mmCIF file of C-alpha atoms in Angstrom:
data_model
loop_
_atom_site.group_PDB
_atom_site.id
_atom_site.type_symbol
_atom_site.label_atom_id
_atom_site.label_comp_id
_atom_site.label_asym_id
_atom_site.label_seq_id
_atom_site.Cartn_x
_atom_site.Cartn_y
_atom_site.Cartn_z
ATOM 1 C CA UNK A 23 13.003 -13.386 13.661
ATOM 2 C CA UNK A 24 9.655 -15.618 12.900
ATOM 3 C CA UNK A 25 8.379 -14.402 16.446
ATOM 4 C CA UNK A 26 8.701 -10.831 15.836
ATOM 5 C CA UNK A 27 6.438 -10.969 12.688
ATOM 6 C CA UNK A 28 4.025 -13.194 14.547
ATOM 7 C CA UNK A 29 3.817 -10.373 17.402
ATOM 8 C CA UNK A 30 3.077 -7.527 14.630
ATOM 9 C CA UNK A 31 0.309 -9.394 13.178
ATOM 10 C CA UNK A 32 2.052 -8.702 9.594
ATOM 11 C CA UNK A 33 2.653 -11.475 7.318
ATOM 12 C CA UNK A 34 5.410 -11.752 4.600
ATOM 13 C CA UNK A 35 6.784 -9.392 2.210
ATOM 14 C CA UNK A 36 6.492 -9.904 -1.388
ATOM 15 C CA UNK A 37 7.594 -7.511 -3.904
ATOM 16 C CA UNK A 38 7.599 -7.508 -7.856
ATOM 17 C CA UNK A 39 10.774 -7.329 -9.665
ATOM 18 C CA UNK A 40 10.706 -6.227 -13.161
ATOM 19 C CA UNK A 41 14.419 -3.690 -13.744
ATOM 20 C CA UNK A 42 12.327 -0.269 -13.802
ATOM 21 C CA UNK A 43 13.309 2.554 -11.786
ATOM 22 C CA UNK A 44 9.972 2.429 -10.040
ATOM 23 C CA UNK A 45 10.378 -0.987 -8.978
ATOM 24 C CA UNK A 46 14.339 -1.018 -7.775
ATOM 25 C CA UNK A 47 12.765 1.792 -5.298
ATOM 26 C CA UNK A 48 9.906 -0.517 -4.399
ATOM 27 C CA UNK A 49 12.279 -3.355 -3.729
ATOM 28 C CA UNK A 50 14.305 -1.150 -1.274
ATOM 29 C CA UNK A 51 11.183 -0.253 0.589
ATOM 30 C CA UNK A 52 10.309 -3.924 1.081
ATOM 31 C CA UNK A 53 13.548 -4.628 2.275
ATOM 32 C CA UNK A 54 13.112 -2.250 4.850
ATOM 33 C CA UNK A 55 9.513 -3.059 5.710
ATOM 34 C CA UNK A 56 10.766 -7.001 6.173
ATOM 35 C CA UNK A 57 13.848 -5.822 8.388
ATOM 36 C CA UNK A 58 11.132 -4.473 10.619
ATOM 37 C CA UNK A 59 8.419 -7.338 10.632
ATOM 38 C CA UNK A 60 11.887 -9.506 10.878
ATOM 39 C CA UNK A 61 10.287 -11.843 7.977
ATOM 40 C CA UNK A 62 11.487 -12.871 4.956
ATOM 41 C CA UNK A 63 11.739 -11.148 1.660
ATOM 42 C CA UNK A 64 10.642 -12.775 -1.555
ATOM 43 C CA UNK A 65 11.484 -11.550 -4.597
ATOM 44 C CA UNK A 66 9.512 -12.075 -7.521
ATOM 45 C CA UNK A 67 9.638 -11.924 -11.229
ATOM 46 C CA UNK A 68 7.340 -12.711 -13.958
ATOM 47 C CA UNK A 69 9.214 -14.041 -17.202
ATOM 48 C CA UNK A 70 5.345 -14.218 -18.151
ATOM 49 C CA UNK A 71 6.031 -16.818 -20.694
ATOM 50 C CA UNK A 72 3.247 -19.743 -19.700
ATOM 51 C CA UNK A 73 1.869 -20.422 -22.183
ATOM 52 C CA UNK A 74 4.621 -19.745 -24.685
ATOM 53 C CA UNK A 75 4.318 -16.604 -26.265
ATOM 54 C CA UNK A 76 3.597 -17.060 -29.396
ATOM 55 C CA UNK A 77 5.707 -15.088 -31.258
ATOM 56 C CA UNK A 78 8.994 -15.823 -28.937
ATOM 57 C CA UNK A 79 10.529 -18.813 -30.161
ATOM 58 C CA UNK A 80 12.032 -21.328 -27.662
ATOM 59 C CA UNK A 81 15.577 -19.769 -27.641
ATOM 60 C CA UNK A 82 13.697 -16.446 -26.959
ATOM 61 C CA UNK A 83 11.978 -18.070 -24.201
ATOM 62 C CA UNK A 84 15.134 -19.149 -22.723
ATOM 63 C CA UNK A 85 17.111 -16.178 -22.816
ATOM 64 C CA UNK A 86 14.245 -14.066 -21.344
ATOM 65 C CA UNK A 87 14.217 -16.774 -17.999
ATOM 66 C CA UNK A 88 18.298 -16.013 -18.158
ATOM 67 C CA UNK A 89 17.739 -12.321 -17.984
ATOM 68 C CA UNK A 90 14.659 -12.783 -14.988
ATOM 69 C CA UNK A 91 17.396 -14.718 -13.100
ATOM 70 C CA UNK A 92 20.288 -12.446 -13.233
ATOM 71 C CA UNK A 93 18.174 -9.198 -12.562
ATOM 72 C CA UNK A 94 16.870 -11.597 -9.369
ATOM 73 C CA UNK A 95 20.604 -12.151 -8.416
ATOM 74 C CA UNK A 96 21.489 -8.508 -8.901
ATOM 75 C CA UNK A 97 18.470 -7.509 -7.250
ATOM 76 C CA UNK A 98 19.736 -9.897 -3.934
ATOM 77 C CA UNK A 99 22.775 -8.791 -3.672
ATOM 78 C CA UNK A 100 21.631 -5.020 -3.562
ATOM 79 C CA UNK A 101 19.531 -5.134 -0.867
ATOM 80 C CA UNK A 102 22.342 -7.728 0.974
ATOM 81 C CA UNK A 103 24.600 -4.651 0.649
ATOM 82 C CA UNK A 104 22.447 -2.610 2.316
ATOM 83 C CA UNK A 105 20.530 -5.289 4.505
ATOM 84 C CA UNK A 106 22.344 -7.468 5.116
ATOM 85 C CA UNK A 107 20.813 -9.539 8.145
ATOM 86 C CA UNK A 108 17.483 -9.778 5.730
ATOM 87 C CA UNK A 109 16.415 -13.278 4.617
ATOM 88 C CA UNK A 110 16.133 -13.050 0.905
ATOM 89 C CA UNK A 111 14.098 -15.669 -1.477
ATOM 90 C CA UNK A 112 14.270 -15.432 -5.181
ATOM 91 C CA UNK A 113 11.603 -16.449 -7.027
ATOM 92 C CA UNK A 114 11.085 -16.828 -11.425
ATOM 93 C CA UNK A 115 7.862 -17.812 -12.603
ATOM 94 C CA UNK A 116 6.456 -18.727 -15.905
ATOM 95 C CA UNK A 117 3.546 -16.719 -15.271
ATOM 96 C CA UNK A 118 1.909 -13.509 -15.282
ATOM 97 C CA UNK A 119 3.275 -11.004 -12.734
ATOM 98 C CA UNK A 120 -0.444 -10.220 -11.005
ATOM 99 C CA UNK A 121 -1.179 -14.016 -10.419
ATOM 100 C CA UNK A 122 2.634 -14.967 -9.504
ATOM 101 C CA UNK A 123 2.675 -12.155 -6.779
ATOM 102 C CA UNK A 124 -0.723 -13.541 -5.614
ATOM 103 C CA UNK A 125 0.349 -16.612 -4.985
ATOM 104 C CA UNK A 126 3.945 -15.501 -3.645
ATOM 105 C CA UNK A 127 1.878 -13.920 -0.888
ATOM 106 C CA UNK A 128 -0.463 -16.875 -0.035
ATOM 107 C CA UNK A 129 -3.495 -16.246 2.447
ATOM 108 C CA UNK A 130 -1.264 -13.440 4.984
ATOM 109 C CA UNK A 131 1.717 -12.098 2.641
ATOM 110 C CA UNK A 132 1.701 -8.196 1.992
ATOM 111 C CA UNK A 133 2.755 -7.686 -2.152
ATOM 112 C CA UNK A 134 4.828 -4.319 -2.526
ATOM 113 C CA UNK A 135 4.695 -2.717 -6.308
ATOM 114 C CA UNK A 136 6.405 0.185 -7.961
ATOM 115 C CA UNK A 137 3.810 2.580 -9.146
ATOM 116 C CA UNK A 138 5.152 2.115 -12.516
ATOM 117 C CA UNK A 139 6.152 -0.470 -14.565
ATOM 118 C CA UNK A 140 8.405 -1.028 -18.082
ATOM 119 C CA UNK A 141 5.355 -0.302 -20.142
ATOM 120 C CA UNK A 142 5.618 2.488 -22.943
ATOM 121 C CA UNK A 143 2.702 4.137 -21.631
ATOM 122 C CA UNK A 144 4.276 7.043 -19.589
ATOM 123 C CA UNK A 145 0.809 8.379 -19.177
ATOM 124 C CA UNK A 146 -0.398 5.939 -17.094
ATOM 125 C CA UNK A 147 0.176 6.884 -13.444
ATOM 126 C CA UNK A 148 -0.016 3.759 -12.222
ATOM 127 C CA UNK A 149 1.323 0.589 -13.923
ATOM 128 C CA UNK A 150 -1.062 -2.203 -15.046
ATOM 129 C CA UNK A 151 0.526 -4.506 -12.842
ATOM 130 C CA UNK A 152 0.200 -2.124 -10.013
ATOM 131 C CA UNK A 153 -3.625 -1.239 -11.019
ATOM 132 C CA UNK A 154 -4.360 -5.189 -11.704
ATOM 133 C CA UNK A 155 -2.814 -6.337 -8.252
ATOM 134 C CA UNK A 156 -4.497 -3.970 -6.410
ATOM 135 C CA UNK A 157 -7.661 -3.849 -8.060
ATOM 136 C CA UNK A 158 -7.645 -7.917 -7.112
ATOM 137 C CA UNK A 159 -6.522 -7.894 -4.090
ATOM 138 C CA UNK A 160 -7.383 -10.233 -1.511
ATOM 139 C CA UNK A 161 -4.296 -9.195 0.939
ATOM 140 C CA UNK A 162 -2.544 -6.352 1.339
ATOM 141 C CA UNK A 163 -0.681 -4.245 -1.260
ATOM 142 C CA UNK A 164 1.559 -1.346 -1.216
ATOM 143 C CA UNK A 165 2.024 1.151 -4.589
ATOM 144 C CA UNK A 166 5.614 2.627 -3.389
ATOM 145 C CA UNK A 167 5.178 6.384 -4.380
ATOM 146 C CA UNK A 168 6.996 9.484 -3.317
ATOM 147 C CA UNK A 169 10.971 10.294 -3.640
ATOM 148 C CA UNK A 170 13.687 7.004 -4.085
ATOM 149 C CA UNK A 171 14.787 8.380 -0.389
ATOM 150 C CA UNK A 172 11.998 10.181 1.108
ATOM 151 C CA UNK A 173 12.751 12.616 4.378
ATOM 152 C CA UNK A 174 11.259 10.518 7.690
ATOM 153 C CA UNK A 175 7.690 12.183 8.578
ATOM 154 C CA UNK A 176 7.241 9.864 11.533
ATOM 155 C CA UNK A 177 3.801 8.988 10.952
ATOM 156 C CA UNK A 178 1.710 6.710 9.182
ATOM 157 C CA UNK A 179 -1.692 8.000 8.753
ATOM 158 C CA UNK A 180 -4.711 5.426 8.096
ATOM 159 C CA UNK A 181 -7.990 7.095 6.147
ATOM 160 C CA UNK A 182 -10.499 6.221 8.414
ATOM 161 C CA UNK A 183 -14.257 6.646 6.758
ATOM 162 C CA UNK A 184 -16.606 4.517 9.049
ATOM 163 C CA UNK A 185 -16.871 1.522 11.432
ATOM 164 C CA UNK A 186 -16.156 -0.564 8.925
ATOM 165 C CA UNK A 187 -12.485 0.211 8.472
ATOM 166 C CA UNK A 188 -11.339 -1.017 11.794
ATOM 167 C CA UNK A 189 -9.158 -3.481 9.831
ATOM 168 C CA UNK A 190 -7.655 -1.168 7.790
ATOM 169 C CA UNK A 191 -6.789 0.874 11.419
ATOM 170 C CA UNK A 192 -5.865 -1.943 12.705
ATOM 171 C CA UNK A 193 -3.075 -2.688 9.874
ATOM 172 C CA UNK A 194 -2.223 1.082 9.915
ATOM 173 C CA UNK A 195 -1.968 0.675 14.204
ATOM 174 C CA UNK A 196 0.737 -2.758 13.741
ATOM 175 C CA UNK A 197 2.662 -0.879 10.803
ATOM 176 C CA UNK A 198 2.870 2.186 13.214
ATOM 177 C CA UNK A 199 4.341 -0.027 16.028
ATOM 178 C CA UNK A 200 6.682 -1.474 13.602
ATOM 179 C CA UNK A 201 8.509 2.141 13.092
ATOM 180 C CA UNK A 202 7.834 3.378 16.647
ATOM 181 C CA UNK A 203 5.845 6.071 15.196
ATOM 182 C CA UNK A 204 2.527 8.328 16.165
ATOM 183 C CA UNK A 205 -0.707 7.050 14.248
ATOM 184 C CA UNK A 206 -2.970 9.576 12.898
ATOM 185 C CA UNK A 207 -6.480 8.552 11.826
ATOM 186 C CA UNK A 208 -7.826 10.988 9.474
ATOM 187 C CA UNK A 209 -11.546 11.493 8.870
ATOM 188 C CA UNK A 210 -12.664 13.282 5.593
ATOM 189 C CA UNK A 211 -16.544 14.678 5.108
ATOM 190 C CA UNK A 212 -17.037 16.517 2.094
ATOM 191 C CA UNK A 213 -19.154 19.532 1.557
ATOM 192 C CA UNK A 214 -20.482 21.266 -0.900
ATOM 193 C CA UNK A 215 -18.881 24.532 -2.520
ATOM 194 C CA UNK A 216 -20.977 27.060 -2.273
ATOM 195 C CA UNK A 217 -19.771 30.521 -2.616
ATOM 196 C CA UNK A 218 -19.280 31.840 0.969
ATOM 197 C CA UNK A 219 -17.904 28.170 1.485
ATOM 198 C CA UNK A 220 -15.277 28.394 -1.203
ATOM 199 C CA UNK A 221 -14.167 32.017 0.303
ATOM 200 C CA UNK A 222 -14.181 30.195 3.753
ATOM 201 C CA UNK A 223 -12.108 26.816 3.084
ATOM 202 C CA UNK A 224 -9.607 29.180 0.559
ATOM 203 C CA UNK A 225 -9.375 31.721 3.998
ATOM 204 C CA UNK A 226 -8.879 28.712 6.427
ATOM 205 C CA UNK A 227 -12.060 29.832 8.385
ATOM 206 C CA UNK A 228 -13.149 26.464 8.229
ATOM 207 C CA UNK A 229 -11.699 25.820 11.742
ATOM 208 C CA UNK A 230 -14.927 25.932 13.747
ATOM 209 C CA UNK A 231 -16.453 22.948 10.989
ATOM 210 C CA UNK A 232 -13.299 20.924 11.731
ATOM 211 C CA UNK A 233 -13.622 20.825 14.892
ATOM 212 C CA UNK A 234 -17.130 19.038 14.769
ATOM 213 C CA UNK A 235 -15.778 16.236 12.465
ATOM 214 C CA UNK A 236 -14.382 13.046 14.010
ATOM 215 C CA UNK A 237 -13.107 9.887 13.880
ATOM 216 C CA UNK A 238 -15.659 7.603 14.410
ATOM 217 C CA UNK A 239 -15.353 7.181 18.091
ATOM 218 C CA UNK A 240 -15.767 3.076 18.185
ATOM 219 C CA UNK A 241 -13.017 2.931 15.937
ATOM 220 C CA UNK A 242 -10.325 5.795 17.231
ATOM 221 C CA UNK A 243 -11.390 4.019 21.018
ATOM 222 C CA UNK A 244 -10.630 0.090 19.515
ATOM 223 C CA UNK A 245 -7.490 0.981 18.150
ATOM 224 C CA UNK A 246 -6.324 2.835 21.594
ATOM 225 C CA UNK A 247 -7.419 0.086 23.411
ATOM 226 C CA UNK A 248 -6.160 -2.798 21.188
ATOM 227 C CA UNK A 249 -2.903 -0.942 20.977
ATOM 228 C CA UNK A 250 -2.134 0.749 24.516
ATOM 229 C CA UNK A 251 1.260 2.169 24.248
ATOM 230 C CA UNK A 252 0.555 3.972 20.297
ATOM 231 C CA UNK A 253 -0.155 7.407 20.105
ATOM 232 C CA UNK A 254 -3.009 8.345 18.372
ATOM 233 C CA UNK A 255 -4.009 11.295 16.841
ATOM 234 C CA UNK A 256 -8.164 10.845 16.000
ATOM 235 C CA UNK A 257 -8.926 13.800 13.899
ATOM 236 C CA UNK A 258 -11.359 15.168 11.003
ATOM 237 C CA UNK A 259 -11.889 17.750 8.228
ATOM 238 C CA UNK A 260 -14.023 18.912 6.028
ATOM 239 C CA UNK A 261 -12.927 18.957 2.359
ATOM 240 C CA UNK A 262 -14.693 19.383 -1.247
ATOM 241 C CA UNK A 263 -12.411 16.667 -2.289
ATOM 242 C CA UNK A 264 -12.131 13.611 -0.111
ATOM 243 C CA UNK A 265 -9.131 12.193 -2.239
ATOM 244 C CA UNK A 266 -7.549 15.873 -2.534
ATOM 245 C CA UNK A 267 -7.417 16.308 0.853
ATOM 246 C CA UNK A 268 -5.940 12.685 1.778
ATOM 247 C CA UNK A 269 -3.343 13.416 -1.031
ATOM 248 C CA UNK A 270 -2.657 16.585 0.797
ATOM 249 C CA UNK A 271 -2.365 15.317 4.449
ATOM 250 C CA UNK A 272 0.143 12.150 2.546
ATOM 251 C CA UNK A 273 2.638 15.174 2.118
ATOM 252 C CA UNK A 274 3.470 14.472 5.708
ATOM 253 C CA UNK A 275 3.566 11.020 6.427
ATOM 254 C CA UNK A 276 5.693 7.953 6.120
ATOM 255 C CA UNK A 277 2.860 5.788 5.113
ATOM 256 C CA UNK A 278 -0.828 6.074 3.948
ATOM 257 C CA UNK A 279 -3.345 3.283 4.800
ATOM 258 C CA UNK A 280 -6.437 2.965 3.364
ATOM 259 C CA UNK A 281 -9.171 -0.063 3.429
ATOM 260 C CA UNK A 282 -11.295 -1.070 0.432
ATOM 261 C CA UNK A 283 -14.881 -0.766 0.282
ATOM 262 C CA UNK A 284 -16.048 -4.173 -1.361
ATOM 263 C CA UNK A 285 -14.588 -7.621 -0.928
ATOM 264 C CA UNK A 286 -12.894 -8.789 -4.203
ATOM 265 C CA UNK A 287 -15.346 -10.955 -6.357
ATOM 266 C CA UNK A 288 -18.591 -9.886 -5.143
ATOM 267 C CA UNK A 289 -18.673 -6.781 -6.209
ATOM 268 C CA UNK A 290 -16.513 -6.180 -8.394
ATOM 269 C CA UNK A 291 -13.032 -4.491 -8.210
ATOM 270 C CA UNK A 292 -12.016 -3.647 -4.681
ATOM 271 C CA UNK A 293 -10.917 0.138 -5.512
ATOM 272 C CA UNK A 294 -12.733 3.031 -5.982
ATOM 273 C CA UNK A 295 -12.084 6.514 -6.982
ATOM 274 C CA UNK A 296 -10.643 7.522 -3.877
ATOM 275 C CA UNK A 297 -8.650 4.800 -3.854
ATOM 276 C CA UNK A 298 -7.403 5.108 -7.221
ATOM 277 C CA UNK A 299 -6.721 8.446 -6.961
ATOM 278 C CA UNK A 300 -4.079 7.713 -4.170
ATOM 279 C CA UNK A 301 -2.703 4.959 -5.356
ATOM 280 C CA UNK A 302 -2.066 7.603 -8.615
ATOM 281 C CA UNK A 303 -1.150 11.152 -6.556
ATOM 282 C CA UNK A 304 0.073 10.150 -3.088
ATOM 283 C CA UNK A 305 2.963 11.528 -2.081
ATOM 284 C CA UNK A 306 4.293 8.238 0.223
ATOM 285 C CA UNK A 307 3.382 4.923 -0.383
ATOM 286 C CA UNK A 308 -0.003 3.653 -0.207
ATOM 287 C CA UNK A 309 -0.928 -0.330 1.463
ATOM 288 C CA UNK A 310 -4.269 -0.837 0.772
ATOM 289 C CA UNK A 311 -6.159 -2.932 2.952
ATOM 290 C CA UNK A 312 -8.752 -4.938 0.789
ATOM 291 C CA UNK A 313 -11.899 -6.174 2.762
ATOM 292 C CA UNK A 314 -12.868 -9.697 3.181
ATOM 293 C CA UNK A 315 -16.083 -9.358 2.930
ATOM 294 C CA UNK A 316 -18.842 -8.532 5.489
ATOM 295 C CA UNK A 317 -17.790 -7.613 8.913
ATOM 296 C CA UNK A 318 -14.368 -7.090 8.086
ATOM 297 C CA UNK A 319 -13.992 -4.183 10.415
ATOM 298 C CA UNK A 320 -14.862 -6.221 13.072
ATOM 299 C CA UNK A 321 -12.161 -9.057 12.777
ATOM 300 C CA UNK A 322 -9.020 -8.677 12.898
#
């Protein structure tokens, strides 16, 4: 099982385990997405109790690790019912939930998140463990959005914006050969509204624009050539709204991709408001592919 991860490219899968309804559906997708890199699954959860709260007195402490362990064993034997080939590690920490999932994941490990978490803030569309992981990132992570069982598209579709997100392709190119599905790298240029162009994209006679927008060609070409028997759909629109219309095109695939702009540290927070906004609207889940720093695209 080791060698077919090692011939995706795709390291482990690490997913956050906290009881809420967004992250029970989050746990099942990670399942699945380990049955197909044949890897591992850890499971994590975050009794966050290091150092001791200080309002929780030690029997308080104890019973919340109790509760962290049984939702881990419960959590096990659900996806063993369902997957029950899959390799499944359990893992309580003492810590916070962004650092423990971190470190679960190591230098390679992809971390898998519900877009919402047990916090009393129903307005928040994306859980501050969610928001905190990926806005850190130094791996992969995946927001799980859409329906608990979403209809197959059969495509995962990678947001391609210049040369510098060959990784992210890349990524979006092995998770593609992972489902035997089509790849479609999607190029977004945004224009500006002016009235006969709000009368033209609301009429669709935007066609002839389209059709001058690509993929830039060094990266649609890499990917094609890096991954020979993939099909690959290079394509472009024009759009007011880059996130809009990436939010739109997510209605019909199995997977989003998208790559960050900064590396983590540097420059601050790796996510930006296109990023955000998916990892908030997206209709399938998002794995967003943070950069390591300069040349990025160029590595693989």
């Amino acid at each position: 099982m080791g060698g077919t991860t090692a011939r995706s490219g795709l390291g482990r899968v690490v997913v956050g385990v906290d009881g809420s309804p967004s992250a029970r559906t989050a746990v099942m997708w990670a399942a699945a997405e380990a049955t197909l890199r044949g890897s591992t699954l850890r499971l994590v959860h975050a009794a966050d109790t290091d150092p001791p709260v200080q309002f929780l007195s030690q029997a308080e402490i104890v019973t919340s690790r109790q509760a962290g362990s049984e939702l881990l064993d419960r959590t096990a034997e659900a996806i063993s019912a369902r997957h029950p080939g899959l390799a499944v590690v359990r893992e309580l920490t003492d810590g916070p939930a962004p650092g423990s999932l971190r470190r679960a994941a190591a230098l390679t490990g992809t971390i898998v998140v519900g877009h919402r978490g047990l916090g009393g803030f129903s307005s928040l569309l994306l859980g501050s463990v969610g928001l905190e992981v990926a806005a850190g990132a130094t791996t992969p992570v995946v927001v799980v959005r859409g329906a608990a069982e979403p209809v197959e598209a059969g495509v995962v579709l990678a947001a391609i914006r210049d040369e510098a997100d060959l990784g992210c392709a890349r990524a979006a190119a092995r998770e593609a050969q992972l489902r035997k599905a089509p790849l479609r790298l999607l190029h977004i240029v945004t224009v500006r509204l002016s009235v006969g162009s709000r009368a033209a994209l609301r009429n669709g006679g935007n066609g002839t624009a389209r059709e001058h927008v690509r993929v830039p060609s060094s990266v649609a070409d890499r990917v094609q050539e890096e991954f020979p028997e993939l099909t690959v759909h290079a394509d472009g629109q024009q759009s007011h709204s880059v996130p809009g219309a990436l939010v739109d095109a997510s209605r019909h695939a199995d997977l989003l991709v998208i790559g960050g702009r900064r590396a983590p540290g540097y420059l601050g927070p790796t996510i930006g408001r296109t990023t955000l906004s998916l990892l908030q609207n997206a209709h399938c889940p998002v794995e967003f592919i943070p950069r390591r720093g300069p040349g990025h695209g160029s590595t693989s």
